[in-house]
Amino acid sequence: MSAVDDMAADGPRVSDDMTVEVALSVMASAGVEYLLLCDGDDQCTGSITLAELAVHRGSSTYTDQIRLRDVLKDRLPDQPVLQLPARSSSL
């Protein structure tokens, strides 16, 4: 099982075409510090944290049209993806 498969087990899932503004609103409403990102086939492709979005939102190049997938493209190659424990199958 890959790290992305592990991430799919837990947490709020959103589309990677969601804007940063909407994602920040979702995080605030859900009371979470991260979101799991899904592609058009509802496959988990990564994660994004509140801290990452806050830094991106504060940049001079930010606009309210920036999508989460654009933020992921700007991520440094050595920047880690949030690792979450796999959900227990005994639920």
PDB file of N, CA, C and O in Angstrom, residues 13-87:
ATOM      1  N   ARG A  13     -11.905  14.904   2.384  1.00  0.00           N
ATOM      2  CA  ARG A  13     -11.436  14.768   1.001  1.00  0.00           C
ATOM      3  C   ARG A  13     -12.091  15.846   0.151  1.00  0.00           C
ATOM      4  O   ARG A  13     -13.300  16.045   0.214  1.00  0.00           O
ATOM      5  N   VAL A  14     -11.274  16.531  -0.660  1.00  0.00           N
ATOM      6  CA  VAL A  14     -11.786  17.569  -1.553  1.00  0.00           C
ATOM      7  C   VAL A  14     -11.140  17.408  -2.924  1.00  0.00           C
ATOM      8  O   VAL A  14     -10.104  16.775  -3.061  1.00  0.00           O
ATOM      9  N   SER A  15     -11.753  18.028  -3.912  1.00  0.00           N
ATOM     10  CA  SER A  15     -11.219  17.994  -5.268  1.00  0.00           C
ATOM     11  C   SER A  15     -10.004  18.910  -5.371  1.00  0.00           C
ATOM     12  O   SER A  15      -9.974  19.991  -4.781  1.00  0.00           O
ATOM     13  N   ASP A  16      -9.016  18.488  -6.157  1.00  0.00           N
ATOM     14  CA  ASP A  16      -7.812  19.297  -6.315  1.00  0.00           C
ATOM     15  C   ASP A  16      -8.044  20.539  -7.177  1.00  0.00           C
ATOM     16  O   ASP A  16      -7.172  21.383  -7.299  1.00  0.00           O
ATOM     17  N   ASP A  17      -9.258  20.678  -7.748  1.00  0.00           N
ATOM     18  CA  ASP A  17      -9.552  21.901  -8.500  1.00  0.00           C
ATOM     19  C   ASP A  17     -10.246  22.962  -7.644  1.00  0.00           C
ATOM     20  O   ASP A  17     -10.612  24.026  -8.125  1.00  0.00           O
ATOM     21  N   MET A  18     -10.393  22.695  -6.340  1.00  0.00           N
ATOM     22  CA  MET A  18     -10.958  23.661  -5.402  1.00  0.00           C
ATOM     23  C   MET A  18     -10.003  24.842  -5.259  1.00  0.00           C
ATOM     24  O   MET A  18      -8.789  24.672  -5.280  1.00  0.00           O
ATOM     25  N   THR A  19     -10.548  26.051  -5.106  1.00  0.00           N
ATOM     26  CA  THR A  19      -9.684  27.213  -4.906  1.00  0.00           C
ATOM     27  C   THR A  19      -9.156  27.228  -3.476  1.00  0.00           C
ATOM     28  O   THR A  19      -9.734  26.612  -2.569  1.00  0.00           O
ATOM     29  N   VAL A  20      -8.060  27.942  -3.286  1.00  0.00           N
ATOM     30  CA  VAL A  20      -7.466  28.078  -1.956  1.00  0.00           C
ATOM     31  C   VAL A  20      -8.466  28.719  -0.994  1.00  0.00           C
ATOM     32  O   VAL A  20      -8.604  28.290   0.149  1.00  0.00           O
ATOM     33  N   GLU A  21      -9.185  29.727  -1.456  1.00  0.00           N
ATOM     34  CA  GLU A  21     -10.161  30.414  -0.594  1.00  0.00           C
ATOM     35  C   GLU A  21     -11.230  29.451  -0.087  1.00  0.00           C
ATOM     36  O   GLU A  21     -11.564  29.449   1.106  1.00  0.00           O
ATOM     37  N   VAL A  22     -11.767  28.635  -0.969  1.00  0.00           N
ATOM     38  CA  VAL A  22     -12.794  27.670  -0.575  1.00  0.00           C
ATOM     39  C   VAL A  22     -12.189  26.622   0.360  1.00  0.00           C
ATOM     40  O   VAL A  22     -12.799  26.243   1.365  1.00  0.00           O
ATOM     41  N   ALA A  23     -10.979  26.168   0.064  1.00  0.00           N
ATOM     42  CA  ALA A  23     -10.312  25.180   0.918  1.00  0.00           C
ATOM     43  C   ALA A  23     -10.104  25.725   2.327  1.00  0.00           C
ATOM     44  O   ALA A  23     -10.326  25.012   3.320  1.00  0.00           O
ATOM     45  N   LEU A  24      -9.690  26.986   2.445  1.00  0.00           N
ATOM     46  CA  LEU A  24      -9.518  27.591   3.766  1.00  0.00           C
ATOM     47  C   LEU A  24     -10.849  27.648   4.517  1.00  0.00           C
ATOM     48  O   LEU A  24     -10.912  27.392   5.724  1.00  0.00           O
ATOM     49  N   SER A  25     -11.918  27.928   3.805  1.00  0.00           N
ATOM     50  CA  SER A  25     -13.246  27.952   4.409  1.00  0.00           C
ATOM     51  C   SER A  25     -13.678  26.562   4.871  1.00  0.00           C
ATOM     52  O   SER A  25     -14.222  26.398   5.965  1.00  0.00           O
ATOM     53  N   VAL A  26     -13.405  25.555   4.045  1.00  0.00           N
ATOM     54  CA  VAL A  26     -13.730  24.165   4.404  1.00  0.00           C
ATOM     55  C   VAL A  26     -12.963  23.760   5.661  1.00  0.00           C
ATOM     56  O   VAL A  26     -13.524  23.163   6.588  1.00  0.00           O
ATOM     57  N   MET A  27     -11.668  24.082   5.712  1.00  0.00           N
ATOM     58  CA  MET A  27     -10.848  23.744   6.879  1.00  0.00           C
ATOM     59  C   MET A  27     -11.393  24.410   8.143  1.00  0.00           C
ATOM     60  O   MET A  27     -11.487  23.777   9.201  1.00  0.00           O
ATOM     61  N   ALA A  28     -11.746  25.682   8.023  1.00  0.00           N
ATOM     62  CA  ALA A  28     -12.281  26.405   9.183  1.00  0.00           C
ATOM     63  C   ALA A  28     -13.599  25.785   9.644  1.00  0.00           C
ATOM     64  O   ALA A  28     -13.807  25.571  10.848  1.00  0.00           O
ATOM     65  N   SER A  29     -14.472  25.466   8.713  1.00  0.00           N
ATOM     66  CA  SER A  29     -15.769  24.871   9.053  1.00  0.00           C
ATOM     67  C   SER A  29     -15.627  23.490   9.677  1.00  0.00           C
ATOM     68  O   SER A  29     -16.351  23.140  10.595  1.00  0.00           O
ATOM     69  N   ALA A  30     -14.683  22.705   9.143  1.00  0.00           N
ATOM     70  CA  ALA A  30     -14.482  21.336   9.632  1.00  0.00           C
ATOM     71  C   ALA A  30     -13.576  21.291  10.864  1.00  0.00           C
ATOM     72  O   ALA A  30     -13.481  20.254  11.515  1.00  0.00           O
ATOM     73  N   GLY A  31     -12.896  22.389  11.150  1.00  0.00           N
ATOM     74  CA  GLY A  31     -11.992  22.417  12.301  1.00  0.00           C
ATOM     75  C   GLY A  31     -10.797  21.504  12.128  1.00  0.00           C
ATOM     76  O   GLY A  31     -10.371  20.843  13.067  1.00  0.00           O
ATOM     77  N   VAL A  32     -10.244  21.470  10.894  1.00  0.00           N
ATOM     78  CA  VAL A  32      -9.105  20.593  10.608  1.00  0.00           C
ATOM     79  C   VAL A  32      -7.904  21.406  10.150  1.00  0.00           C
ATOM     80  O   VAL A  32      -8.038  22.565   9.748  1.00  0.00           O
ATOM     81  N   GLU A  33      -6.736  20.795  10.190  1.00  0.00           N
ATOM     82  CA  GLU A  33      -5.487  21.439   9.798  1.00  0.00           C
ATOM     83  C   GLU A  33      -4.986  20.952   8.438  1.00  0.00           C
ATOM     84  O   GLU A  33      -3.919  21.383   8.000  1.00  0.00           O
ATOM     85  N   TYR A  34      -5.719  20.048   7.775  1.00  0.00           N
ATOM     86  CA  TYR A  34      -5.285  19.500   6.496  1.00  0.00           C
ATOM     87  C   TYR A  34      -6.497  19.034   5.704  1.00  0.00           C
ATOM     88  O   TYR A  34      -7.587  18.825   6.247  1.00  0.00           O
ATOM     89  N   LEU A  35      -6.303  18.880   4.416  1.00  0.00           N
ATOM     90  CA  LEU A  35      -7.297  18.281   3.526  1.00  0.00           C
ATOM     91  C   LEU A  35      -6.598  17.244   2.662  1.00  0.00           C
ATOM     92  O   LEU A  35      -5.447  17.419   2.283  1.00  0.00           O
ATOM     93  N   LEU A  36      -7.306  16.178   2.345  1.00  0.00           N
ATOM     94  CA  LEU A  36      -6.826  15.183   1.386  1.00  0.00           C
ATOM     95  C   LEU A  36      -7.344  15.590   0.014  1.00  0.00           C
ATOM     96  O   LEU A  36      -8.517  15.926  -0.132  1.00  0.00           O
ATOM     97  N   LEU A  37      -6.480  15.576  -0.975  1.00  0.00           N
ATOM     98  CA  LEU A  37      -6.848  16.019  -2.308  1.00  0.00           C
ATOM     99  C   LEU A  37      -7.135  14.822  -3.210  1.00  0.00           C
ATOM    100  O   LEU A  37      -6.403  13.839  -3.196  1.00  0.00           O
ATOM    101  N   CYS A  38      -8.209  14.959  -3.987  1.00  0.00           N
ATOM    102  CA  CYS A  38      -8.622  13.882  -4.893  1.00  0.00           C
ATOM    103  C   CYS A  38      -8.684  14.410  -6.320  1.00  0.00           C
ATOM    104  O   CYS A  38      -9.027  15.566  -6.551  1.00  0.00           O
ATOM    105  N   ASP A  39      -8.384  13.525  -7.271  1.00  0.00           N
ATOM    106  CA  ASP A  39      -8.461  13.896  -8.678  1.00  0.00           C
ATOM    107  C   ASP A  39      -9.886  13.676  -9.193  1.00  0.00           C
ATOM    108  O   ASP A  39     -10.794  13.373  -8.424  1.00  0.00           O
ATOM    109  N   GLY A  40     -10.067  13.817 -10.490  1.00  0.00           N
ATOM    110  CA  GLY A  40     -11.380  13.656 -11.107  1.00  0.00           C
ATOM    111  C   GLY A  40     -11.968  12.266 -10.973  1.00  0.00           C
ATOM    112  O   GLY A  40     -13.174  12.077 -11.111  1.00  0.00           O
ATOM    113  N   ASP A  41     -11.122  11.252 -10.687  1.00  0.00           N
ATOM    114  CA  ASP A  41     -11.581   9.885 -10.493  1.00  0.00           C
ATOM    115  C   ASP A  41     -11.770   9.553  -9.015  1.00  0.00           C
ATOM    116  O   ASP A  41     -11.897   8.392  -8.646  1.00  0.00           O
ATOM    117  N   ASP A  42     -11.748  10.587  -8.155  1.00  0.00           N
ATOM    118  CA  ASP A  42     -11.894  10.452  -6.701  1.00  0.00           C
ATOM    119  C   ASP A  42     -10.776   9.611  -6.083  1.00  0.00           C
ATOM    120  O   ASP A  42     -10.973   8.949  -5.075  1.00  0.00           O
ATOM    121  N   GLN A  43      -9.608   9.635  -6.710  1.00  0.00           N
ATOM    122  CA  GLN A  43      -8.437   8.967  -6.153  1.00  0.00           C
ATOM    123  C   GLN A  43      -7.627   9.991  -5.370  1.00  0.00           C
ATOM    124  O   GLN A  43      -7.376  11.089  -5.852  1.00  0.00           O
ATOM    125  N   CYS A  44      -7.227   9.635  -4.163  1.00  0.00           N
ATOM    126  CA  CYS A  44      -6.448  10.534  -3.325  1.00  0.00           C
ATOM    127  C   CYS A  44      -5.064  10.739  -3.949  1.00  0.00           C
ATOM    128  O   CYS A  44      -4.351   9.786  -4.226  1.00  0.00           O
ATOM    129  N   THR A  45      -4.719  12.011  -4.198  1.00  0.00           N
ATOM    130  CA  THR A  45      -3.470  12.324  -4.876  1.00  0.00           C
ATOM    131  C   THR A  45      -2.471  13.056  -3.991  1.00  0.00           C
ATOM    132  O   THR A  45      -1.339  13.287  -4.413  1.00  0.00           O
ATOM    133  N   GLY A  46      -2.867  13.447  -2.803  1.00  0.00           N
ATOM    134  CA  GLY A  46      -1.969  14.171  -1.918  1.00  0.00           C
ATOM    135  C   GLY A  46      -2.723  14.836  -0.795  1.00  0.00           C
ATOM    136  O   GLY A  46      -3.901  14.559  -0.567  1.00  0.00           O
ATOM    137  N   SER A  47      -2.028  15.721  -0.117  1.00  0.00           N
ATOM    138  CA  SER A  47      -2.644  16.453   0.982  1.00  0.00           C
ATOM    139  C   SER A  47      -2.098  17.870   1.008  1.00  0.00           C
ATOM    140  O   SER A  47      -1.059  18.161   0.415  1.00  0.00           O
ATOM    141  N   ILE A  48      -2.815  18.730   1.691  1.00  0.00           N
ATOM    142  CA  ILE A  48      -2.410  20.119   1.839  1.00  0.00           C
ATOM    143  C   ILE A  48      -2.742  20.550   3.255  1.00  0.00           C
ATOM    144  O   ILE A  48      -3.772  20.151   3.794  1.00  0.00           O
ATOM    145  N   THR A  49      -1.852  21.310   3.862  1.00  0.00           N
ATOM    146  CA  THR A  49      -2.074  21.744   5.241  1.00  0.00           C
ATOM    147  C   THR A  49      -2.499  23.205   5.289  1.00  0.00           C
ATOM    148  O   THR A  49      -2.263  23.976   4.351  1.00  0.00           O
ATOM    149  N   LEU A  50      -3.085  23.574   6.406  1.00  0.00           N
ATOM    150  CA  LEU A  50      -3.475  24.955   6.636  1.00  0.00           C
ATOM    151  C   LEU A  50      -2.252  25.869   6.580  1.00  0.00           C
ATOM    152  O   LEU A  50      -2.298  26.945   5.996  1.00  0.00           O
ATOM    153  N   ALA A  51      -1.147  25.422   7.147  1.00  0.00           N
ATOM    154  CA  ALA A  51       0.084  26.223   7.141  1.00  0.00           C
ATOM    155  C   ALA A  51       0.561  26.478   5.708  1.00  0.00           C
ATOM    156  O   ALA A  51       0.970  27.600   5.375  1.00  0.00           O
ATOM    157  N   GLU A  52       0.517  25.460   4.849  1.00  0.00           N
ATOM    158  CA  GLU A  52       0.925  25.637   3.451  1.00  0.00           C
ATOM    159  C   GLU A  52       0.044  26.660   2.739  1.00  0.00           C
ATOM    160  O   GLU A  52       0.530  27.519   2.013  1.00  0.00           O
ATOM    161  N   LEU A  53      -1.268  26.557   2.971  1.00  0.00           N
ATOM    162  CA  LEU A  53      -2.188  27.480   2.316  1.00  0.00           C
ATOM    163  C   LEU A  53      -2.004  28.900   2.825  1.00  0.00           C
ATOM    164  O   LEU A  53      -2.090  29.861   2.054  1.00  0.00           O
ATOM    165  N   ALA A  54      -1.744  29.051   4.117  1.00  0.00           N
ATOM    166  CA  ALA A  54      -1.540  30.379   4.688  1.00  0.00           C
ATOM    167  C   ALA A  54      -0.310  31.047   4.083  1.00  0.00           C
ATOM    168  O   ALA A  54      -0.342  32.232   3.742  1.00  0.00           O
ATOM    169  N   VAL A  55       0.771  30.287   3.918  1.00  0.00           N
ATOM    170  CA  VAL A  55       1.990  30.829   3.305  1.00  0.00           C
ATOM    171  C   VAL A  55       1.711  31.214   1.857  1.00  0.00           C
ATOM    172  O   VAL A  55       2.073  32.298   1.403  1.00  0.00           O
ATOM    173  N   HIS A  56       1.041  30.340   1.140  1.00  0.00           N
ATOM    174  CA  HIS A  56       0.750  30.602  -0.272  1.00  0.00           C
ATOM    175  C   HIS A  56      -0.158  31.824  -0.418  1.00  0.00           C
ATOM    176  O   HIS A  56       0.052  32.667  -1.284  1.00  0.00           O
ATOM    177  N   ARG A  57      -1.162  31.917   0.449  1.00  0.00           N
ATOM    178  CA  ARG A  57      -2.105  33.035   0.391  1.00  0.00           C
ATOM    179  C   ARG A  57      -1.411  34.363   0.674  1.00  0.00           C
ATOM    180  O   ARG A  57      -1.804  35.399   0.158  1.00  0.00           O
ATOM    181  N   GLY A  58      -0.370  34.338   1.494  1.00  0.00           N
ATOM    182  CA  GLY A  58       0.356  35.549   1.831  1.00  0.00           C
ATOM    183  C   GLY A  58       1.387  35.979   0.804  1.00  0.00           C
ATOM    184  O   GLY A  58       2.001  37.037   0.950  1.00  0.00           O
ATOM    185  N   SER A  59       1.577  35.194  -0.242  1.00  0.00           N
ATOM    186  CA  SER A  59       2.600  35.531  -1.238  1.00  0.00           C
ATOM    187  C   SER A  59       2.119  36.656  -2.156  1.00  0.00           C
ATOM    188  O   SER A  59       0.921  36.884  -2.318  1.00  0.00           O
ATOM    189  N   SER A  60       3.053  37.338  -2.756  1.00  0.00           N
ATOM    190  CA  SER A  60       2.732  38.464  -3.638  1.00  0.00           C
ATOM    191  C   SER A  60       2.091  38.007  -4.953  1.00  0.00           C
ATOM    192  O   SER A  60       1.484  38.819  -5.647  1.00  0.00           O
ATOM    193  N   THR A  61       2.225  36.743  -5.299  1.00  0.00           N
ATOM    194  CA  THR A  61       1.657  36.232  -6.556  1.00  0.00           C
ATOM    195  C   THR A  61       0.266  35.617  -6.376  1.00  0.00           C
ATOM    196  O   THR A  61      -0.322  35.143  -7.337  1.00  0.00           O
ATOM    197  N   TYR A  62      -0.265  35.651  -5.167  1.00  0.00           N
ATOM    198  CA  TYR A  62      -1.543  35.006  -4.872  1.00  0.00           C
ATOM    199  C   TYR A  62      -2.711  35.750  -5.517  1.00  0.00           C
ATOM    200  O   TYR A  62      -2.767  36.978  -5.511  1.00  0.00           O
ATOM    201  N   THR A  63      -3.642  34.983  -6.075  1.00  0.00           N
ATOM    202  CA  THR A  63      -4.942  35.515  -6.495  1.00  0.00           C
ATOM    203  C   THR A  63      -6.012  34.568  -5.971  1.00  0.00           C
ATOM    204  O   THR A  63      -5.719  33.420  -5.620  1.00  0.00           O
ATOM    205  N   ASP A  64      -7.256  35.020  -5.950  1.00  0.00           N
ATOM    206  CA  ASP A  64      -8.329  34.169  -5.443  1.00  0.00           C
ATOM    207  C   ASP A  64      -8.750  33.085  -6.439  1.00  0.00           C
ATOM    208  O   ASP A  64      -9.664  32.313  -6.167  1.00  0.00           O
ATOM    209  N   GLN A  65      -8.066  33.012  -7.567  1.00  0.00           N
ATOM    210  CA  GLN A  65      -8.353  31.979  -8.567  1.00  0.00           C
ATOM    211  C   GLN A  65      -7.387  30.795  -8.490  1.00  0.00           C
ATOM    212  O   GLN A  65      -7.517  29.839  -9.254  1.00  0.00           O
ATOM    213  N   ILE A  66      -6.412  30.844  -7.582  1.00  0.00           N
ATOM    214  CA  ILE A  66      -5.429  29.766  -7.439  1.00  0.00           C
ATOM    215  C   ILE A  66      -6.129  28.500  -6.942  1.00  0.00           C
ATOM    216  O   ILE A  66      -6.890  28.534  -5.980  1.00  0.00           O
ATOM    217  N   ARG A  67      -5.860  27.403  -7.607  1.00  0.00           N
ATOM    218  CA  ARG A  67      -6.442  26.103  -7.248  1.00  0.00           C
ATOM    219  C   ARG A  67      -5.448  25.295  -6.422  1.00  0.00           C
ATOM    220  O   ARG A  67      -4.243  25.511  -6.474  1.00  0.00           O
ATOM    221  N   LEU A  68      -5.967  24.334  -5.671  1.00  0.00           N
ATOM    222  CA  LEU A  68      -5.108  23.509  -4.820  1.00  0.00           C
ATOM    223  C   LEU A  68      -4.057  22.767  -5.640  1.00  0.00           C
ATOM    224  O   LEU A  68      -2.916  22.634  -5.211  1.00  0.00           O
ATOM    225  N   ARG A  69      -4.413  22.284  -6.809  1.00  0.00           N
ATOM    226  CA  ARG A  69      -3.427  21.574  -7.634  1.00  0.00           C
ATOM    227  C   ARG A  69      -2.279  22.494  -8.048  1.00  0.00           C
ATOM    228  O   ARG A  69      -1.156  22.047  -8.223  1.00  0.00           O
ATOM    229  N   ASP A  70      -2.558  23.813  -8.172  1.00  0.00           N
ATOM    230  CA  ASP A  70      -1.499  24.773  -8.477  1.00  0.00           C
ATOM    231  C   ASP A  70      -0.551  24.927  -7.293  1.00  0.00           C
ATOM    232  O   ASP A  70       0.655  25.076  -7.476  1.00  0.00           O
ATOM    233  N   VAL A  71      -1.093  24.889  -6.099  1.00  0.00           N
ATOM    234  CA  VAL A  71      -0.268  24.969  -4.890  1.00  0.00           C
ATOM    235  C   VAL A  71       0.642  23.746  -4.821  1.00  0.00           C
ATOM    236  O   VAL A  71       1.821  23.856  -4.496  1.00  0.00           O
ATOM    237  N   LEU A  72       0.110  22.572  -5.147  1.00  0.00           N
ATOM    238  CA  LEU A  72       0.917  21.355  -5.126  1.00  0.00           C
ATOM    239  C   LEU A  72       2.054  21.423  -6.135  1.00  0.00           C
ATOM    240  O   LEU A  72       3.154  20.950  -5.877  1.00  0.00           O
ATOM    241  N   LYS A  73       1.805  22.011  -7.302  1.00  0.00           N
ATOM    242  CA  LYS A  73       2.847  22.141  -8.323  1.00  0.00           C
ATOM    243  C   LYS A  73       3.987  23.033  -7.832  1.00  0.00           C
ATOM    244  O   LYS A  73       5.130  22.850  -8.223  1.00  0.00           O
ATOM    245  N   ASP A  74       3.649  24.006  -6.989  1.00  0.00           N
ATOM    246  CA  ASP A  74       4.650  24.942  -6.463  1.00  0.00           C
ATOM    247  C   ASP A  74       5.424  24.378  -5.279  1.00  0.00           C
ATOM    248  O   ASP A  74       6.388  24.975  -4.830  1.00  0.00           O
ATOM    249  N   ARG A  75       4.998  23.237  -4.762  1.00  0.00           N
ATOM    250  CA  ARG A  75       5.646  22.622  -3.603  1.00  0.00           C
ATOM    251  C   ARG A  75       7.074  22.226  -3.961  1.00  0.00           C
ATOM    252  O   ARG A  75       7.319  21.706  -5.038  1.00  0.00           O
ATOM    253  N   LEU A  76       7.984  22.476  -3.060  1.00  0.00           N
ATOM    254  CA  LEU A  76       9.376  22.083  -3.277  1.00  0.00           C
ATOM    255  C   LEU A  76       9.481  20.572  -3.331  1.00  0.00           C
ATOM    256  O   LEU A  76       8.764  19.876  -2.609  1.00  0.00           O
ATOM    257  N   PRO A  77      10.385  20.024  -4.151  1.00  0.00           N
ATOM    258  CA  PRO A  77      10.510  18.569  -4.284  1.00  0.00           C
ATOM    259  C   PRO A  77      10.803  17.854  -2.968  1.00  0.00           C
ATOM    260  O   PRO A  77      10.346  16.754  -2.757  1.00  0.00           O
ATOM    261  N   ASP A  78      11.536  18.506  -2.064  1.00  0.00           N
ATOM    262  CA  ASP A  78      11.879  17.844  -0.804  1.00  0.00           C
ATOM    263  C   ASP A  78      10.876  18.127   0.305  1.00  0.00           C
ATOM    264  O   ASP A  78      11.050  17.705   1.430  1.00  0.00           O
ATOM    265  N   GLN A  79       9.794  18.855  -0.006  1.00  0.00           N
ATOM    266  CA  GLN A  79       8.787  19.152   1.005  1.00  0.00           C
ATOM    267  C   GLN A  79       7.923  17.910   1.212  1.00  0.00           C
ATOM    268  O   GLN A  79       7.361  17.364   0.270  1.00  0.00           O
ATOM    269  N   PRO A  80       7.803  17.444   2.449  1.00  0.00           N
ATOM    270  CA  PRO A  80       7.073  16.206   2.691  1.00  0.00           C
ATOM    271  C   PRO A  80       5.566  16.361   2.524  1.00  0.00           C
ATOM    272  O   PRO A  80       5.022  17.443   2.709  1.00  0.00           O
ATOM    273  N   VAL A  81       4.937  15.278   2.154  1.00  0.00           N
ATOM    274  CA  VAL A  81       3.483  15.191   2.111  1.00  0.00           C
ATOM    275  C   VAL A  81       3.036  14.702   3.479  1.00  0.00           C
ATOM    276  O   VAL A  81       3.674  13.850   4.090  1.00  0.00           O
ATOM    277  N   LEU A  82       1.945  15.263   3.972  1.00  0.00           N
ATOM    278  CA  LEU A  82       1.418  14.871   5.275  1.00  0.00           C
ATOM    279  C   LEU A  82       1.175  13.371   5.302  1.00  0.00           C
ATOM    280  O   LEU A  82       0.505  12.828   4.431  1.00  0.00           O
ATOM    281  N   GLN A  83       1.738  12.685   6.269  1.00  0.00           N
ATOM    282  CA  GLN A  83       1.550  11.244   6.424  1.00  0.00           C
ATOM    283  C   GLN A  83       0.546  10.990   7.544  1.00  0.00           C
ATOM    284  O   GLN A  83       0.710  11.475   8.648  1.00  0.00           O
ATOM    285  N   LEU A  84      -0.487  10.240   7.244  1.00  0.00           N
ATOM    286  CA  LEU A  84      -1.538   9.927   8.208  1.00  0.00           C
ATOM    287  C   LEU A  84      -1.562   8.429   8.459  1.00  0.00           C
ATOM    288  O   LEU A  84      -1.286   7.635   7.558  1.00  0.00           O
ATOM    289  N   PRO A  85      -1.903   8.033   9.682  1.00  0.00           N
ATOM    290  CA  PRO A  85      -2.010   6.596   9.950  1.00  0.00           C
ATOM    291  C   PRO A  85      -3.182   5.992   9.196  1.00  0.00           C
ATOM    292  O   PRO A  85      -4.182   6.666   8.944  1.00  0.00           O
ATOM    293  N   ALA A  86      -3.043   4.755   8.808  1.00  0.00           N
ATOM    294  CA  ALA A  86      -4.127   4.054   8.113  1.00  0.00           C
ATOM    295  C   ALA A  86      -5.281   3.834   9.072  1.00  0.00           C
ATOM    296  O   ALA A  86      -5.088   3.611  10.268  1.00  0.00           O
ATOM    297  N   ARG A  87      -6.488   3.915   8.549  1.00  0.00           N
ATOM    298  CA  ARG A  87      -7.681   3.699   9.359  1.00  0.00           C
ATOM    299  C   ARG A  87      -7.792   2.225   9.701  1.00  0.00           C
ATOM    300  O   ARG A  87      -7.554   1.358   8.880  1.00  0.00           O
TER     301      ARG A  87
END
